[in-house]
Amino acid sequence: MGEIGGFLKYCRKDPEYRKVEDRLKDFDPVEMRQFDSEIHIQAARCMDCGTPFCHGCGCPLATVIPELTDLVFHDRWQEALDVLISTNNFPEFTARICPALCEASCVLGINDDPATIRQVELAIIRRGFVDGYLQPRPPVIRYDEKIAVIGSGPAGLSVADSLNRTGYCVTVYDKSKNPGGILRYGIPDFKLGKRIVDRRIKLMRDEGVMFELGITVGDDVSYNYLKNRFDAVCLSGGSREPRDISVPGRKLKGIYFAMDYLVQQNKRLEGERIEKEDEITAEGKTVVIIGGGDTGSDCLGTALRQRANKVYQFEIMPKPPEERPENTPWPMWPNVIRESSSHKEGGERRWCVATKEFTGENGKVKSIRCVEVEWSHGHDGRMEFKEKPGTDFDMDVQLVLLSMGFVGPGRNRIVEDLHIEHDSKGNIKVNENHMTSVDGIFAAGDMAQGQSLVVRAIADGRMTASGIVQYLEKKRGKNVNGNKQ
Ligand SMILES: Cc1cc2nc3c(=O)[nH]c(=O)nc-3n(C[C@H](O)[C@H](O)[C@H](O)COP(=O)(O)OP(=O)(O)OC[C@H]3O[C@@H](n4cnc5c(N)ncnc54)[C@H](O)[C@@H]3O)c2cc1C
């Protein structure tokens, strides 16, 4: 434990953010760095509570948080780094964009502000890179077996990194020009600068992971091609099929899925070419974002930076409470209202608003008709809504962004051709070793779990890698005994 009674002496201090008027002029990260002296104090707030729910119940990666904070408090940064990376392949991503499930389950959070775990992790990994502790360390031994990982989002990268460190030869395929999945093409730079993704990819390359980019597996290369070259395949193509809205006028120009909009802005910042006729921009427009979640808030921050005239974010569900409600008691992730950095920059949020219709002019969206709704529990106990009479309203709008979540992995030729089974939610079905219904083909991340969080994608990637290792070891054992499959 750091300082006995530190939690009684020191208050939680969150990081500062760049001034709104400055940060709206660019797409640079908005969160500012805390000094190590402050991190030292914050680390002293960890109570060493005895039953660290942050580690066992909050963090999907089971980060060993009490030990980390103790090491930081005692200025033993390199050991803290060793502990951190022993359970997390990419702390530089999670320490920047994780909602910090660990903090929601911190014991100190029962009657005080929880410890600032995410910031402590960020300080550790930042020093790891800046002080040069993190250098390429290719594996000492190399096995003959080769693994193809399809998709370079956090799940695919985690599978690849874990297998490479164990000594397997890994090739990561991605249909995009650059690796990173949603880290690169979905999450805006103001939350995660792409330099952070590039630095990790370089480290992975230097350690021996190979990347084949701009290749859509299934279309550009077949499963037979992979089967002849690799001993196992891992599908980690994400969950990108967006939920659509079925109302009159949906097909009008000016109504787009959130990801089409966010991916384009990220490509623009990377200097990738956008054809004039494909351009989606909020500049000078009134924008309505349908969907009150995180993807919607990323659209809000992006639209404000593109100098939208006015931005609204409509959510059909009721406004969550400020305080932790009874239905999500500690140490669960609380169902409370969240205000992202983008919400602090502008725009107007409204809850209990349903969209009824879009109308247009010359094929382009011109206005949106909405209605307020009220929610109640139906006979089966499930929440249901009904329109509030007389609350219909129309608004002029030039850009609508649909941000209502994702319904599944979408089309994938390999899955179709091999008849790989799906689960009841439409995700790829996997067994306890993360193998799909086809021998030697595994699935990791959102593709198998549904759209979730970066921390869960990394955790799932690690477990999938261990399933692949078990599979290859078993196969190798059989081969040695002359039982070649
Ligand atoms: C806009 C947005 C913002 C988010 N913000 C956060 C956040 O702040 N914090 C957080 O924790 N989580 C966030 N998430 C969720 C998080 O990003 C995802 O849960 C995570 O990226 C899932 O990782 P993945 O590797 O499974 O899939 P993805 O990141 O989606 O990567 C899948 C990759 O597979 C590739 N691919 C697909 N099919 C093929 C194919 N046939 N051939 C070759 N390549 C293929 C794709 O090009 C892509 O690169 C956000 C999600 C979105 C959409």
Coordinates of C-alpha atoms and ligand atoms in Angstrom, one line a residue:
M1 CA 0.0 0.0 0.0
G2 CA 1.2 3.5 -0.8
E3 CA 0.4 5.9 2.0
I4 CA -1.6 4.7 4.9
G5 CA -4.7 6.8 5.1
G6 CA -3.8 8.6 1.8
F7 CA -7.4 8.4 0.8
L8 CA -8.4 10.4 3.8
K9 CA -5.9 13.1 3.1
Y10 CA -6.0 13.6 -0.7
C11 CA -8.9 14.4 -3.0
R12 CA -9.4 12.8 -6.4
K13 CA -8.1 15.1 -9.2
D14 CA -9.1 14.5 -12.8
P15 CA -7.0 15.7 -15.7
E16 CA -7.5 19.1 -17.2
Y17 CA -8.8 19.5 -20.7
R18 CA -7.7 22.0 -23.3
K19 CA -9.8 25.2 -23.5
V20 CA -13.0 24.6 -25.6
E21 CA -12.3 27.6 -27.9
D22 CA -8.8 26.3 -28.6
R23 CA -9.6 22.6 -29.1
L24 CA -12.5 23.3 -31.5
K25 CA -9.9 24.7 -33.9
D26 CA -8.2 21.3 -34.4
F27 CA -8.6 17.6 -34.0
D28 CA -5.7 17.2 -31.5
P29 CA -6.3 15.2 -28.3
V30 CA -8.3 17.3 -25.7
E31 CA -7.2 15.7 -22.5
M32 CA -4.1 17.2 -20.9
R33 CA -1.3 15.3 -19.2
Q34 CA -1.1 15.1 -15.4
F35 CA 2.3 15.7 -13.9
D36 CA 4.0 12.7 -12.2
S37 CA 3.9 14.6 -8.9
E38 CA 0.1 14.6 -9.1
I39 CA 0.0 11.0 -10.2
H40 CA 2.1 10.2 -7.1
I41 CA -0.6 11.7 -4.9
Q42 CA -3.4 10.0 -6.7
A43 CA -1.7 6.7 -6.4
A44 CA -1.6 7.3 -2.6
R45 CA -5.4 7.3 -2.6
C46 CA -5.6 3.5 -3.4
M47 CA -6.7 2.0 -0.1
D48 CA -5.3 -1.4 -0.6
C49 CA -8.8 -2.4 0.4
G50 CA -8.1 -6.2 0.7
T51 CA -10.7 -7.3 -1.9
P52 CA -9.8 -5.2 -4.9
F53 CA -13.0 -5.3 -7.0
C54 CA -11.3 -3.0 -9.5
H55 CA -9.0 -6.0 -10.4
G56 CA -11.3 -8.9 -10.0
C57 CA -14.7 -7.6 -11.1
G58 CA -14.2 -4.2 -12.8
C59 CA -11.4 -4.7 -15.3
P60 CA -11.9 -7.3 -18.1
L61 CA -8.1 -7.6 -18.3
A62 CA -7.8 -8.2 -14.6
T63 CA -5.2 -5.5 -14.3
V64 CA -3.4 -5.8 -10.9
I65 CA -4.3 -2.4 -9.8
P66 CA -3.4 -2.3 -6.1
E67 CA 0.1 -3.5 -6.9
L68 CA 0.4 -1.0 -9.7
T69 CA -0.6 2.0 -7.7
D70 CA 1.7 0.9 -4.8
L71 CA 4.7 0.6 -7.2
V72 CA 4.0 4.1 -8.7
F73 CA 3.7 5.6 -5.2
H74 CA 7.2 4.2 -4.4
D75 CA 8.5 5.5 -7.7
R76 CA 9.2 2.0 -9.0
W77 CA 8.0 2.8 -12.5
Q78 CA 9.6 0.0 -14.5
E79 CA 8.3 -2.7 -12.2
A80 CA 4.8 -1.0 -12.4
L81 CA 5.2 -1.2 -16.2
D82 CA 6.0 -4.9 -16.0
V83 CA 2.9 -5.5 -13.9
L84 CA 0.7 -3.4 -16.3
I85 CA 1.8 -5.1 -19.5
S86 CA 1.6 -8.6 -17.9
T87 CA -2.2 -8.4 -18.4
N88 CA -2.7 -5.7 -21.0
N89 CA -1.0 -5.7 -24.5
F90 CA -1.9 -2.1 -25.2
P91 CA -2.3 0.1 -22.1
E92 CA -1.6 3.2 -24.2
F93 CA -5.0 2.7 -25.8
T94 CA -7.1 1.8 -22.8
A95 CA -5.4 4.5 -20.6
R96 CA -6.7 7.1 -23.1
I97 CA -10.1 5.9 -24.1
C98 CA -11.4 3.3 -21.6
P99 CA -14.4 4.4 -19.7
A100 CA -12.5 2.8 -16.7
L101 CA -14.8 0.1 -15.5
C102 CA -12.2 -0.4 -12.7
E103 CA -13.0 3.0 -11.3
A104 CA -16.7 2.3 -11.1
S105 CA -15.9 -0.8 -8.9
C106 CA -13.2 0.9 -6.7
V107 CA -14.1 0.2 -3.1
L108 CA -13.2 3.9 -2.2
G109 CA -16.0 4.8 -4.6
I110 CA -18.7 3.4 -2.2
N111 CA -18.6 6.6 -0.2
D112 CA -16.0 8.9 -1.8
D113 CA -14.6 9.6 -5.3
P114 CA -12.8 6.5 -6.6
A115 CA -9.1 6.3 -7.2
T116 CA -7.9 7.7 -10.6
I117 CA -6.7 4.4 -12.0
R118 CA -6.8 5.3 -15.7
Q119 CA -4.5 8.3 -15.2
V120 CA -2.0 6.2 -13.1
E121 CA -1.9 3.6 -16.0
L122 CA -1.5 6.4 -18.5
A123 CA 1.5 7.8 -16.6
I124 CA 3.1 4.3 -16.4
I125 CA 2.8 3.5 -20.1
R126 CA 3.8 7.0 -21.1
R127 CA 7.0 6.7 -19.1
G128 CA 7.5 3.2 -20.5
F129 CA 7.7 4.7 -24.0
V130 CA 9.4 8.0 -23.2
D131 CA 12.1 6.5 -20.9
G132 CA 12.8 3.9 -23.5
Y133 CA 11.8 0.8 -21.4
L134 CA 9.5 -0.4 -24.3
Q135 CA 11.9 -1.6 -26.9
P136 CA 11.2 -4.3 -29.6
R137 CA 11.7 -7.7 -28.0
P138 CA 11.2 -10.3 -30.6
P139 CA 10.6 -13.8 -29.2
V140 CA 13.6 -15.9 -28.4
I141 CA 12.2 -19.0 -30.0
R142 CA 10.1 -19.3 -33.2
Y143 CA 7.7 -22.2 -33.8
D144 CA 7.0 -23.3 -37.4
E145 CA 3.3 -22.8 -37.2
K146 CA 1.8 -19.7 -38.9
I147 CA -1.4 -17.9 -38.0
A148 CA -3.5 -15.5 -40.1
V149 CA -5.4 -12.9 -38.2
I150 CA -8.2 -11.2 -40.2
G151 CA -8.8 -7.7 -38.9
S152 CA -6.3 -5.3 -37.2
G153 CA -8.6 -3.7 -34.6
P154 CA -7.7 -4.0 -30.9
A155 CA -8.9 -7.6 -30.9
G156 CA -6.9 -8.7 -33.9
L157 CA -3.8 -6.8 -32.7
S158 CA -4.1 -8.4 -29.3
V159 CA -4.3 -11.9 -30.8
A160 CA -1.4 -11.2 -33.0
D161 CA 0.8 -9.6 -30.3
S162 CA 0.1 -12.4 -27.8
L163 CA 0.8 -15.2 -30.3
N164 CA 3.9 -13.4 -31.6
R165 CA 5.3 -13.1 -28.1
T166 CA 4.7 -16.8 -27.6
G167 CA 6.9 -17.5 -30.7
Y168 CA 4.3 -18.1 -33.4
C169 CA 4.5 -16.4 -36.9
V170 CA 1.6 -14.1 -37.3
T171 CA 0.3 -12.3 -40.4
V172 CA -2.5 -9.7 -39.8
Y173 CA -4.7 -8.9 -42.8
D174 CA -6.9 -5.8 -43.1
K175 CA -9.0 -4.4 -45.8
S176 CA -8.1 -0.9 -44.8
K177 CA -5.0 0.9 -46.0
N178 CA -3.7 1.3 -42.4
P179 CA -4.1 -0.9 -39.4
G180 CA -6.0 -0.2 -36.1
G181 CA -9.6 -0.9 -36.9
I182 CA -11.9 1.5 -35.0
L183 CA -8.9 2.8 -33.1
R184 CA -7.7 4.4 -36.4
Y185 CA -10.8 4.9 -38.4
G186 CA -13.7 5.3 -35.9
I187 CA -12.4 7.0 -32.8
P188 CA -11.6 10.6 -33.5
D189 CA -8.2 12.0 -33.1
F190 CA -9.3 14.3 -30.3
K191 CA -9.8 11.2 -28.1
L192 CA -6.9 9.1 -29.5
G193 CA -4.1 10.6 -31.6
K194 CA -3.1 8.2 -34.4
R195 CA 0.5 8.6 -33.6
I196 CA -0.2 6.4 -30.6
V197 CA -1.6 3.6 -32.9
D198 CA 1.3 4.0 -35.3
R199 CA 3.9 3.7 -32.5
R200 CA 2.4 0.4 -31.4
I201 CA 2.1 -1.0 -34.9
K202 CA 5.8 -0.1 -35.5
L203 CA 6.8 -2.0 -32.3
M204 CA 4.8 -5.0 -33.4
R205 CA 6.4 -5.0 -36.8
D206 CA 9.8 -4.7 -35.2
E207 CA 9.0 -7.7 -33.1
G208 CA 8.1 -9.8 -36.1
V209 CA 4.3 -9.4 -36.8
M210 CA 3.6 -9.0 -40.5
F211 CA 0.8 -6.9 -41.9
E212 CA -0.9 -7.4 -45.2
L213 CA -3.1 -4.3 -45.8
G214 CA -5.7 -3.3 -48.3
I215 CA -6.8 -6.9 -48.7
T216 CA -10.4 -8.0 -48.0
V217 CA -10.1 -11.6 -46.9
G218 CA -12.9 -13.7 -48.5
D219 CA -13.0 -11.4 -51.6
D220 CA -9.3 -10.7 -52.5
V221 CA -8.0 -14.0 -51.0
S222 CA -10.0 -17.1 -50.4
Y223 CA -10.1 -19.4 -47.4
N224 CA -8.3 -22.1 -49.4
Y225 CA -5.5 -19.7 -49.9
L226 CA -5.2 -19.2 -46.2
K227 CA -5.6 -22.9 -45.4
N228 CA -2.7 -23.7 -47.6
R229 CA -0.4 -21.2 -45.8
F230 CA -1.6 -21.1 -42.2
D231 CA -2.1 -23.5 -39.4
A232 CA -4.9 -21.5 -37.8
V233 CA -7.0 -18.5 -38.8
C234 CA -8.6 -15.9 -36.4
L235 CA -11.5 -13.8 -37.6
S236 CA -11.6 -10.4 -35.9
G237 CA -13.4 -8.3 -38.4
G238 CA -15.5 -6.3 -35.8
S239 CA -19.2 -5.7 -35.6
R240 CA -19.9 -3.0 -38.0
E241 CA -23.4 -3.6 -39.4
P242 CA -25.2 -0.4 -38.3
R243 CA -28.8 -0.4 -36.9
D244 CA -30.9 1.5 -39.4
I245 CA -34.1 3.5 -39.0
S246 CA -37.2 2.6 -41.0
V247 CA -39.2 5.8 -41.5
P248 CA -40.4 7.7 -44.6
G249 CA -37.6 9.7 -46.3
R250 CA -34.8 7.5 -45.1
K251 CA -33.3 7.2 -48.6
L252 CA -32.8 11.0 -48.9
K253 CA -29.3 12.3 -49.5
G254 CA -27.8 13.9 -46.4
I255 CA -28.7 11.0 -44.1
Y256 CA -25.7 8.8 -43.3
F257 CA -24.5 6.2 -40.8
A258 CA -22.3 7.6 -38.1
M259 CA -19.3 5.4 -39.1
D260 CA -19.4 6.6 -42.7
Y261 CA -19.0 10.1 -41.4
L262 CA -16.4 9.3 -38.7
V263 CA -14.3 7.1 -41.0
Q264 CA -14.2 9.8 -43.6
Q265 CA -13.0 12.5 -41.2
N266 CA -10.2 10.1 -39.9
K267 CA -9.2 9.4 -43.5
R268 CA -9.1 13.1 -44.2
L269 CA -6.8 13.7 -41.3
E270 CA -4.5 10.9 -42.5
G271 CA -4.3 12.6 -45.9
E272 CA -6.3 9.9 -47.7
R273 CA -8.1 11.1 -50.8
I274 CA -11.9 11.6 -50.5
E275 CA -13.8 12.0 -53.8
K276 CA -15.8 15.2 -54.0
E277 CA -19.1 13.5 -54.6
D278 CA -18.5 11.2 -51.5
E279 CA -17.8 14.1 -49.1
I280 CA -19.8 14.3 -46.0
T281 CA -19.3 17.4 -44.0
A282 CA -21.2 19.3 -41.3
E283 CA -19.8 22.7 -42.2
G284 CA -22.4 25.4 -42.1
K285 CA -25.2 22.8 -41.6
T286 CA -27.8 22.1 -39.0
V287 CA -27.0 18.5 -37.9
V288 CA -29.1 16.0 -36.1
I289 CA -27.4 12.9 -34.6
I290 CA -29.9 10.2 -33.9
G291 CA -28.6 8.1 -31.0
G292 CA -27.3 9.3 -27.6
G293 CA -24.3 7.0 -27.1
D294 CA -20.6 7.4 -27.4
T295 CA -20.5 7.1 -31.2
G296 CA -23.0 9.9 -31.4
S297 CA -20.9 12.0 -29.1
D298 CA -17.9 11.4 -31.4
C299 CA -20.1 12.7 -34.3
L300 CA -20.9 15.7 -32.2
G301 CA -17.3 16.6 -31.5
T302 CA -16.4 16.1 -35.2
A303 CA -19.4 18.2 -36.4
L304 CA -18.4 21.0 -34.1
R305 CA -14.8 21.0 -35.4
Q306 CA -16.2 21.0 -38.9
R307 CA -18.0 24.3 -38.0
A308 CA -21.5 23.0 -38.0
N309 CA -24.1 25.7 -37.6
K310 CA -26.0 23.8 -34.9
V311 CA -25.8 20.2 -33.6
Y312 CA -28.6 18.2 -31.9
Q313 CA -28.2 14.8 -30.4
F314 CA -31.5 12.9 -30.0
E315 CA -31.9 9.8 -27.8
I316 CA -35.1 7.8 -27.7
M317 CA -34.4 6.5 -24.1
P318 CA -35.1 8.5 -21.0
K319 CA -32.4 10.7 -19.5
P320 CA -30.3 8.6 -17.1
P321 CA -30.0 9.9 -13.5
E322 CA -27.1 11.8 -12.1
E323 CA -26.6 9.5 -9.2
R324 CA -26.0 5.7 -9.3
P325 CA -29.5 4.2 -9.5
E326 CA -30.7 1.1 -7.6
N327 CA -30.7 -1.1 -10.7
T328 CA -26.9 -0.8 -11.1
P329 CA -25.5 -0.9 -7.5
W330 CA -21.8 -0.7 -6.7
P331 CA -19.6 -2.5 -8.0
M332 CA -21.6 -2.6 -11.2
W333 CA -21.0 -0.2 -14.1
P334 CA -23.6 2.5 -13.2
N335 CA -26.4 3.6 -15.5
V336 CA -25.8 7.3 -15.0
I337 CA -25.8 10.2 -17.4
R338 CA -22.3 10.6 -19.0
E339 CA -20.9 13.8 -20.3
S340 CA -18.1 13.3 -22.8
S341 CA -15.6 16.0 -23.7
S342 CA -17.6 16.7 -26.8
H343 CA -20.8 17.4 -24.9
K344 CA -18.9 20.1 -23.0
E345 CA -18.0 21.8 -26.4
G346 CA -21.5 22.5 -27.6
G347 CA -24.6 21.0 -29.2
E348 CA -27.9 20.2 -27.6
R349 CA -28.9 16.9 -26.2
R350 CA -32.5 15.7 -25.9
W351 CA -34.0 12.5 -24.5
C352 CA -37.2 10.7 -25.1
V353 CA -37.3 11.8 -28.8
A354 CA -38.4 9.5 -31.6
T355 CA -37.9 10.2 -35.3
K356 CA -41.1 9.8 -37.4
E357 CA -40.1 11.1 -40.8
F358 CA -37.6 12.9 -43.0
T359 CA -38.7 15.2 -45.8
G360 CA -36.6 16.6 -48.6
E361 CA -36.2 18.8 -51.6
N362 CA -34.4 17.8 -54.8
G363 CA -33.6 14.4 -53.2
K364 CA -31.8 16.0 -50.2
V365 CA -33.0 16.0 -46.6
K366 CA -34.6 19.3 -45.6
S367 CA -36.4 18.6 -42.4
I368 CA -37.0 16.0 -39.7
R369 CA -40.2 15.3 -37.9
C370 CA -39.9 14.0 -34.3
V371 CA -42.2 13.3 -31.4
E372 CA -41.6 13.0 -27.6
V373 CA -42.2 9.6 -26.1
E374 CA -42.9 8.3 -22.6
W375 CA -41.6 5.0 -21.3
S376 CA -43.2 2.5 -18.9
H377 CA -42.9 -1.1 -18.0
G378 CA -45.1 -3.4 -20.2
H379 CA -47.0 -6.6 -19.0
D380 CA -43.8 -8.7 -19.4
G381 CA -41.8 -6.2 -17.4
R382 CA -39.9 -4.9 -20.4
M383 CA -39.7 -1.2 -21.1
E384 CA -42.0 0.1 -23.8
F385 CA -42.7 3.6 -25.1
K386 CA -45.7 5.5 -26.5
E387 CA -45.9 8.8 -28.2
K388 CA -46.9 11.8 -26.1
P389 CA -49.9 13.3 -27.9
G390 CA -49.4 16.9 -29.2
T391 CA -45.6 16.8 -28.9
D392 CA -44.7 16.4 -32.6
F393 CA -42.2 18.9 -33.9
D394 CA -40.4 19.7 -37.1
M395 CA -36.9 20.9 -37.6
D396 CA -34.9 22.1 -40.6
V397 CA -31.8 19.9 -41.0
Q398 CA -29.2 19.4 -43.7
L399 CA -27.2 16.5 -42.2
V400 CA -28.5 13.5 -40.3
L401 CA -26.1 11.0 -38.7
L402 CA -27.6 7.7 -37.6
S403 CA -25.8 6.4 -34.5
M404 CA -28.1 3.8 -33.1
G405 CA -25.6 1.0 -32.4
F406 CA -24.6 -2.1 -34.4
V407 CA -26.5 -5.3 -35.1
G408 CA -23.7 -7.7 -35.9
P409 CA -20.6 -8.4 -38.0
G410 CA -22.1 -8.0 -41.4
R411 CA -21.2 -9.8 -44.5
N412 CA -18.1 -11.9 -44.6
R413 CA -17.4 -14.3 -47.5
I414 CA -15.4 -16.8 -45.4
V415 CA -18.3 -17.0 -42.9
E416 CA -20.8 -17.5 -45.7
D417 CA -18.7 -20.0 -47.7
L418 CA -17.8 -22.2 -44.7
H419 CA -21.3 -21.8 -43.1
I420 CA -19.7 -20.7 -39.9
E421 CA -22.4 -20.7 -37.2
H422 CA -23.8 -17.5 -35.5
D423 CA -25.1 -17.3 -32.0
S424 CA -28.6 -16.1 -31.1
K425 CA -27.5 -12.5 -31.2
G426 CA -26.1 -12.7 -34.7
N427 CA -22.4 -12.8 -33.6
I428 CA -20.0 -15.5 -34.6
K429 CA -20.5 -18.4 -32.3
V430 CA -17.4 -19.7 -30.5
N431 CA -16.7 -22.4 -28.0
E432 CA -14.8 -22.1 -24.7
N433 CA -11.5 -22.1 -26.6
H434 CA -12.8 -19.3 -28.9
M435 CA -12.9 -21.6 -31.9
T436 CA -15.8 -21.3 -34.3
S437 CA -17.9 -24.1 -35.6
V438 CA -15.1 -24.8 -38.2
D439 CA -12.0 -26.6 -37.0
G440 CA -8.9 -24.3 -36.9
I441 CA -10.9 -21.0 -37.4
F442 CA -11.2 -18.8 -34.3
A443 CA -13.0 -15.6 -33.7
A444 CA -12.2 -12.7 -31.4
G445 CA -13.5 -9.2 -30.3
D446 CA -16.7 -7.6 -31.4
M447 CA -17.2 -10.1 -34.2
A448 CA -17.8 -12.8 -31.5
Q449 CA -18.9 -10.6 -28.5
G450 CA -20.9 -7.9 -30.2
Q451 CA -19.9 -4.2 -30.3
S452 CA -18.3 -3.4 -27.0
L453 CA -15.2 -1.7 -25.7
V454 CA -11.5 -1.6 -26.6
V455 CA -10.6 -3.2 -23.2
R456 CA -12.9 -6.1 -23.8
A457 CA -11.6 -6.6 -27.4
I458 CA -8.0 -6.8 -26.0
A459 CA -9.1 -9.2 -23.3
D460 CA -10.9 -11.4 -25.7
G461 CA -8.0 -11.3 -28.1
R462 CA -5.7 -12.6 -25.3
M463 CA -8.0 -15.4 -24.5
T464 CA -8.4 -16.3 -28.1
A465 CA -4.7 -16.4 -28.6
S466 CA -4.5 -18.8 -25.7
G467 CA -7.2 -21.0 -27.3
I468 CA -5.1 -21.0 -30.6
V469 CA -2.0 -22.0 -28.7
Q470 CA -3.8 -24.9 -27.1
Y471 CA -5.1 -26.0 -30.5
L472 CA -1.7 -25.8 -32.1
E473 CA 0.0 -27.7 -29.3
K474 CA -2.6 -30.4 -29.5
K475 CA -2.2 -30.6 -33.2
R476 CA 1.6 -30.7 -32.9
G477 CA 1.4 -33.5 -30.3
K478 CA -0.7 -35.5 -32.7
N479 CA 1.7 -34.8 -35.6
V480 CA 4.7 -35.9 -33.5
N481 CA 2.8 -39.2 -32.7
G482 CA 2.3 -39.8 -36.4
N483 CA -1.4 -38.9 -36.2
K484 CA -1.2 -36.2 -38.9
Q485 CA -4.6 -34.6 -39.3
Ligands
LIG1 C1 -17.1 5.5 -33.2 C2 -16.7 4.5 -32.2 C3 -16.1 5.0 -31.0 C4 -15.7 4.2 -30.0 N1 -15.1 4.7 -28.9 C5 -14.7 3.9 -27.9 C6 -14.0 4.4 -26.8 O1 -13.8 5.6 -26.7 N2 -13.6 3.5 -25.9 C7 -13.8 2.1 -26.0 O2 -13.3 1.4 -25.1 N3 -14.4 1.6 -27.1 C8 -14.9 2.4 -28.0 N4 -15.6 1.9 -29.1 C9 -15.7 0.5 -29.2 C10 -14.4 -0.2 -29.7 O3 -13.8 0.6 -30.7 C11 -14.7 -1.6 -30.3 O4 -15.3 -2.4 -29.4 C12 -13.4 -2.2 -30.7 O5 -12.7 -1.5 -31.7 C13 -13.6 -3.6 -31.3 O6 -12.4 -4.1 -31.8 P1 -12.3 -5.3 -32.9 O7 -10.9 -5.5 -33.1 O8 -13.2 -6.4 -32.5 O9 -13.0 -4.6 -34.2 P2 -12.7 -3.3 -35.1 O10 -12.0 -2.3 -34.3 O11 -14.0 -3.0 -35.7 O12 -11.7 -3.9 -36.2 C14 -12.1 -4.8 -37.2 C15 -11.1 -4.7 -38.3 O13 -11.4 -5.8 -39.2 C16 -11.2 -5.4 -40.6 N5 -11.9 -6.3 -41.4 C17 -13.2 -6.6 -41.4 N6 -13.5 -7.5 -42.3 C18 -12.4 -7.8 -43.0 C19 -12.0 -8.7 -44.1 N7 -13.0 -9.5 -44.7 N8 -10.8 -8.7 -44.5 C20 -9.8 -7.9 -43.9 N9 -10.1 -7.1 -42.9 C21 -11.4 -7.0 -42.4 C22 -11.7 -3.9 -40.5 O14 -11.2 -3.2 -41.6 C23 -11.2 -3.5 -39.2 O15 -9.9 -2.8 -39.3 C24 -16.0 2.8 -30.1 C25 -16.7 2.3 -31.3 C26 -17.0 3.2 -32.3 C27 -17.8 2.6 -33.5

